[in-house]
mmCIF file of C-alpha atoms in Angstrom:
data_model
loop_
_atom_site.group_PDB
_atom_site.id
_atom_site.type_symbol
_atom_site.label_atom_id
_atom_site.label_comp_id
_atom_site.label_asym_id
_atom_site.label_seq_id
_atom_site.Cartn_x
_atom_site.Cartn_y
_atom_site.Cartn_z
ATOM 1 C CA PRO A 12 111.130 120.117 80.384
ATOM 2 C CA THR A 13 113.477 118.991 77.597
ATOM 3 C CA ILE A 14 114.073 115.384 78.284
ATOM 4 C CA TYR A 15 117.541 113.633 78.086
ATOM 5 C CA ALA A 16 118.718 110.302 78.612
ATOM 6 C CA PHE A 17 121.926 109.351 80.298
ATOM 7 C CA VAL A 18 124.035 106.716 82.116
ATOM 8 C CA SER A 19 124.246 107.515 85.855
ATOM 9 C CA GLY A 20 126.712 105.040 86.910
ATOM 10 C CA PHE A 21 123.597 103.291 88.580
ATOM 11 C CA ASN A 22 123.518 106.367 90.772
ATOM 12 C CA GLN A 23 120.552 108.503 89.665
ATOM 13 C CA SER A 24 117.082 107.751 88.360
ATOM 14 C CA THR A 25 116.036 111.140 87.391
ATOM 15 C CA VAL A 26 117.518 114.558 87.471
ATOM 16 C CA LEU A 27 115.930 117.807 87.331
ATOM 17 C CA ALA A 28 117.723 120.987 86.505
ATOM 18 C CA ASP A 29 116.052 124.246 85.310
ATOM 19 C CA SER A 30 113.972 123.284 82.109
ATOM 20 C CA LEU A 31 115.300 119.927 81.648
ATOM 21 C CA LEU A 32 114.614 116.363 82.980
ATOM 22 C CA GLY A 33 117.372 113.438 82.856
ATOM 23 C CA ILE A 34 116.462 109.946 83.034
ATOM 24 C CA GLY A 35 119.341 107.520 84.119
ATOM 25 C CA LEU A 36 118.547 104.535 81.915
ATOM 26 C CA ASP A 37 120.752 102.365 83.964
ATOM 27 C CA ARG A 38 118.482 102.443 86.725
ATOM 28 C CA TYR A 39 115.731 101.167 84.595
ATOM 29 C CA LEU A 40 117.096 97.718 83.393
ATOM 30 C CA GLY A 41 114.611 95.576 84.912
ATOM 31 C CA SER A 42 114.233 94.051 88.314
ATOM 32 C CA ASP A 43 115.911 90.780 87.130
ATOM 33 C CA CYS A 44 119.084 92.664 86.124
ATOM 34 C CA GLY A 45 122.010 90.833 88.036
ATOM 35 C CA ASP A 46 124.253 93.942 88.221
ATOM 36 C CA TYR A 47 121.807 95.565 90.781
ATOM 37 C CA LEU A 48 122.389 92.926 93.450
ATOM 38 C CA SER A 49 125.913 92.758 92.890
ATOM 39 C CA LEU A 50 126.225 96.547 93.477
ATOM 40 C CA GLY A 51 124.595 96.018 96.729
ATOM 41 C CA ILE A 52 121.279 97.682 95.862
ATOM 42 C CA PRO A 53 118.614 96.616 98.171
ATOM 43 C CA LYS A 54 115.883 94.295 97.015
ATOM 44 C CA TYR A 55 113.191 96.523 97.746
ATOM 45 C CA SER A 56 114.802 99.163 95.560
ATOM 46 C CA ILE A 57 115.290 96.864 92.597
ATOM 47 C CA ASN A 58 111.531 96.063 92.441
ATOM 48 C CA ASP A 59 110.866 99.502 90.824
ATOM 49 C CA MET A 60 114.037 99.556 88.611
ATOM 50 C CA LYS A 61 112.264 98.489 85.431
ATOM 51 C CA PRO A 62 111.084 100.554 82.381
ATOM 52 C CA SER A 63 107.502 100.670 83.377
ATOM 53 C CA LYS A 64 108.469 102.883 86.166
ATOM 54 C CA ILE A 65 109.991 105.678 84.101
ATOM 55 C CA THR A 66 107.130 107.567 83.421
ATOM 56 C CA SER A 67 105.790 107.901 86.799
ATOM 57 C CA ASP A 68 109.180 108.600 88.199
ATOM 58 C CA CYS A 69 109.397 111.442 85.476
ATOM 59 C CA MET A 70 106.077 112.821 86.408
ATOM 60 C CA ARG A 71 107.121 112.904 90.236
ATOM 61 C CA ALA A 72 110.302 114.599 89.287
ATOM 62 C CA TRP A 73 108.718 117.193 87.297
ATOM 63 C CA ALA A 74 106.041 117.905 89.898
ATOM 64 C CA ILE A 75 108.995 118.314 92.669
ATOM 65 C CA GLY A 76 110.277 121.182 90.369
ATOM 66 C CA GLU A 77 107.104 122.851 89.695
ATOM 67 C CA PHE A 78 105.714 122.511 93.179
ATOM 68 C CA PRO A 79 108.534 122.570 95.782
ATOM 69 C CA PHE A 80 108.094 121.875 99.439
ATOM 70 C CA ASN A 81 107.161 124.635 101.784
ATOM 71 C CA ASP A 82 109.721 124.007 104.647
ATOM 72 C CA SER A 83 108.513 126.687 107.128
ATOM 73 C CA ILE A 84 106.975 123.755 109.226
ATOM 74 C CA ASP A 85 109.012 120.624 108.721
ATOM 75 C CA ASN A 86 106.856 118.041 110.274
ATOM 76 C CA MET A 87 105.670 114.472 109.561
ATOM 77 C CA VAL A 88 102.163 115.242 108.593
ATOM 78 C CA ASN A 89 103.333 118.330 106.172
ATOM 79 C CA ASN A 90 105.726 115.848 104.529
ATOM 80 C CA MET A 91 103.098 113.242 104.280
ATOM 81 C CA ILE A 92 100.586 115.763 102.374
ATOM 82 C CA TYR A 93 103.427 117.283 100.324
ATOM 83 C CA GLU A 94 104.378 113.650 99.096
ATOM 84 C CA GLY A 95 100.624 112.817 98.722
ATOM 85 C CA LYS A 96 100.242 115.849 96.432
ATOM 86 C CA LEU A 97 103.117 114.465 94.242
ATOM 87 C CA MET A 98 101.328 111.095 93.866
ATOM 88 C CA TYR A 99 97.956 112.633 93.401
ATOM 89 C CA PHE A 100 99.551 114.773 90.430
ATOM 90 C CA THR A 101 101.245 111.736 89.199
ATOM 91 C CA GLN A 102 98.159 109.801 89.193
ATOM 92 C CA LYS A 103 96.205 112.680 87.285
ATOM 93 C CA MET A 104 99.015 112.845 84.728
ATOM 94 C CA LEU A 105 99.131 109.071 84.234
ATOM 95 C CA PRO A 106 95.543 107.884 84.607
ATOM 96 C CA ASP A 107 95.951 104.662 82.829
ATOM 97 C CA GLN A 108 98.645 103.473 84.960
ATOM 98 C CA PRO A 109 97.765 101.356 88.099
ATOM 99 C CA ASP A 110 98.030 102.816 91.537
ATOM 100 C CA SER A 111 100.582 100.031 92.730
ATOM 101 C CA LEU A 112 102.849 100.990 89.638
ATOM 102 C CA ILE A 113 102.728 104.676 90.641
ATOM 103 C CA PHE A 114 103.376 104.335 94.225
ATOM 104 C CA GLY A 115 105.890 101.700 93.738
ATOM 105 C CA PHE A 116 103.946 98.991 95.802
ATOM 106 C CA SER A 117 103.150 95.503 94.839
ATOM 107 C CA PRO A 118 99.508 94.905 94.228
ATOM 108 C CA LYS A 119 99.499 92.886 97.609
ATOM 109 C CA GLN A 120 101.052 95.842 99.334
ATOM 110 C CA MET A 121 98.546 98.163 98.086
ATOM 111 C CA LYS A 122 95.856 95.990 99.176
ATOM 112 C CA TRP A 123 97.450 95.906 102.710
ATOM 113 C CA CYS A 124 97.234 99.694 102.864
ATOM 114 C CA GLU A 125 93.766 99.809 101.937
ATOM 115 C CA LYS A 126 92.808 97.096 104.521
ATOM 116 C CA ASN A 127 94.773 98.818 107.507
ATOM 117 C CA GLU A 128 94.332 102.455 106.652
ATOM 118 C CA LYS A 129 92.559 103.031 109.929
ATOM 119 C CA GLN A 130 95.231 101.080 111.992
ATOM 120 C CA MET A 131 98.040 102.897 110.323
ATOM 121 C CA TRP A 132 96.409 106.405 111.291
ATOM 122 C CA THR A 133 95.684 105.265 114.859
ATOM 123 C CA TYR A 134 99.259 104.170 115.275
ATOM 124 C CA LEU A 135 100.568 107.519 114.178
ATOM 125 C CA ILE A 136 98.142 109.306 116.260
ATOM 126 C CA GLU A 137 98.610 107.331 119.570
ATOM 127 C CA ASN A 138 102.327 107.574 119.110
ATOM 128 C CA LYS A 139 102.213 111.481 118.700
ATOM 129 C CA MET A 140 103.862 111.089 115.365
ATOM 130 C CA LEU A 141 101.995 113.730 113.135
ATOM 131 C CA PHE A 142 103.830 116.846 114.419
ATOM 132 C CA ILE A 143 107.193 115.528 115.240
ATOM 133 C CA THR A 144 110.055 117.533 113.439
ATOM 134 C CA ASP A 145 113.124 115.108 113.734
ATOM 135 C CA SER A 146 114.434 114.770 110.348
ATOM 136 C CA PHE A 147 115.899 111.487 110.664
ATOM 137 C CA THR A 148 112.440 109.911 111.877
ATOM 138 C CA ILE A 149 110.438 111.649 109.295
ATOM 139 C CA ASN A 150 112.891 110.318 106.403
ATOM 140 C CA LYS A 151 112.656 106.677 107.930
ATOM 141 C CA TYR A 152 108.836 107.066 107.209
ATOM 142 C CA ILE A 153 109.030 109.178 103.965
ATOM 143 C CA ASN A 154 112.009 107.306 102.068
ATOM 144 C CA ASP A 155 112.283 103.801 100.395
ATOM 145 C CA ALA A 156 112.450 100.989 102.964
ATOM 146 C CA PRO A 157 111.618 97.400 103.057
ATOM 147 C CA PHE A 158 108.640 98.097 105.177
ATOM 148 C CA THR A 159 107.281 101.235 106.990
ATOM 149 C CA SER A 160 108.809 101.521 110.667
ATOM 150 C CA GLY A 161 106.283 100.882 113.377
ATOM 151 C CA PHE A 162 103.675 99.126 111.040
ATOM 152 C CA SER A 163 103.582 95.389 109.862
ATOM 153 C CA GLN A 164 106.504 93.882 108.076
ATOM 154 C CA GLU A 165 103.964 93.145 105.493
ATOM 155 C CA SER A 166 103.574 96.881 104.813
ATOM 156 C CA PRO A 167 105.265 98.619 102.007
ATOM 157 C CA GLY A 168 107.941 101.363 102.617
ATOM 158 C CA ARG A 169 106.592 104.925 102.364
ATOM 159 C CA ALA A 170 102.976 103.700 103.422
ATOM 160 C CA VAL A 171 102.566 107.039 105.126
ATOM 161 C CA VAL A 172 102.945 108.621 101.814
ATOM 162 C CA TRP A 173 99.953 106.743 100.562
ATOM 163 C CA MET A 174 98.131 108.093 103.652
ATOM 164 C CA GLY A 175 99.233 111.607 102.600
ATOM 165 C CA TYR A 176 97.650 111.133 99.098
ATOM 166 C CA ARG A 177 94.341 109.780 100.927
ATOM 167 C CA ILE A 178 94.405 113.080 102.982
ATOM 168 C CA VAL A 179 94.574 115.041 99.706
ATOM 169 C CA SER A 180 91.857 113.112 98.087
ATOM 170 C CA SER A 181 89.558 113.752 101.000
ATOM 171 C CA TYR A 182 90.620 117.617 100.967
ATOM 172 C CA LEU A 183 89.252 117.604 97.303
ATOM 173 C CA LYS A 184 86.302 115.555 98.066
ATOM 174 C CA ASN A 185 85.202 117.664 101.082
ATOM 175 C CA ASN A 186 85.904 121.065 99.384
ATOM 176 C CA LYS A 187 84.340 121.142 95.897
ATOM 177 C CA GLU A 188 85.406 124.523 95.103
ATOM 178 C CA ILE A 189 88.949 123.679 95.220
ATOM 179 C CA THR A 190 90.338 122.627 92.105
ATOM 180 C CA PHE A 191 93.184 120.112 91.397
ATOM 181 C CA GLN A 192 95.215 123.082 90.185
ATOM 182 C CA LYS A 193 94.451 125.184 93.212
ATOM 183 C CA MET A 194 95.472 122.298 95.446
ATOM 184 C CA MET A 195 98.645 121.758 93.740
ATOM 185 C CA VAL A 196 99.832 125.558 94.409
ATOM 186 C CA GLN A 197 98.445 125.515 98.096
ATOM 187 C CA ARG A 198 101.464 125.341 100.216
ATOM 188 C CA ASP A 199 99.699 125.448 103.612
ATOM 189 C CA TYR A 200 99.799 121.808 104.259
ATOM 190 C CA GLN A 201 98.208 122.371 107.881
ATOM 191 C CA LYS A 202 95.231 123.859 105.889
ATOM 192 C CA ILE A 203 94.796 120.903 103.680
ATOM 193 C CA PHE A 204 95.000 118.624 106.811
ATOM 194 C CA THR A 205 92.416 120.576 108.740
ATOM 195 C CA GLN A 206 89.924 121.011 105.763
ATOM 196 C CA SER A 207 90.407 117.558 104.510
ATOM 197 C CA ARG A 208 88.464 116.127 107.537
ATOM 198 C CA TYR A 209 90.369 112.950 106.812
ATOM 199 C CA ARG A 210 88.834 110.189 108.903
ATOM 200 C CA PRO A 211 89.784 106.733 107.958
#
């Protein structure tokens, strides 16, 4: 896409429309920018409002435009896998960036996810969360937050997105005939989930 920079009034990080991608530069002034706190922007969001986050946010936004969500079955696990695909794409496009920057986690939060992957998965299974369709609950897990509801307060918000990424990684690992390109255009998330044989 053609790329434009603009001033969003602190409202939009990226905007995607047709063949253009807009970057709201006032959303990337640095986590030490005093204006952000005075505007009431939460601290967990401010941590990612830095110049180094521009490229990964742009890649994710571009991926959303190229690979829209198949909302025919809008449940938790499908959202996890879709978001996981976006992060996998972003990581592949920016192989030199650390995962913590791409996911918007601190290095400590990234280590927490790696250490507690099995416990997070067990929680989702035991609480029958994977196939819920309540959009409010799904958004609480998928969207930015100080931590992920139901997990430890040491967890990052959107920890389930990292798990979706792990499911996608397992899918590609266990199905060698599936290329990265084929995975990105696959919109049957249940098929990805089943064939991933994900076992944290």
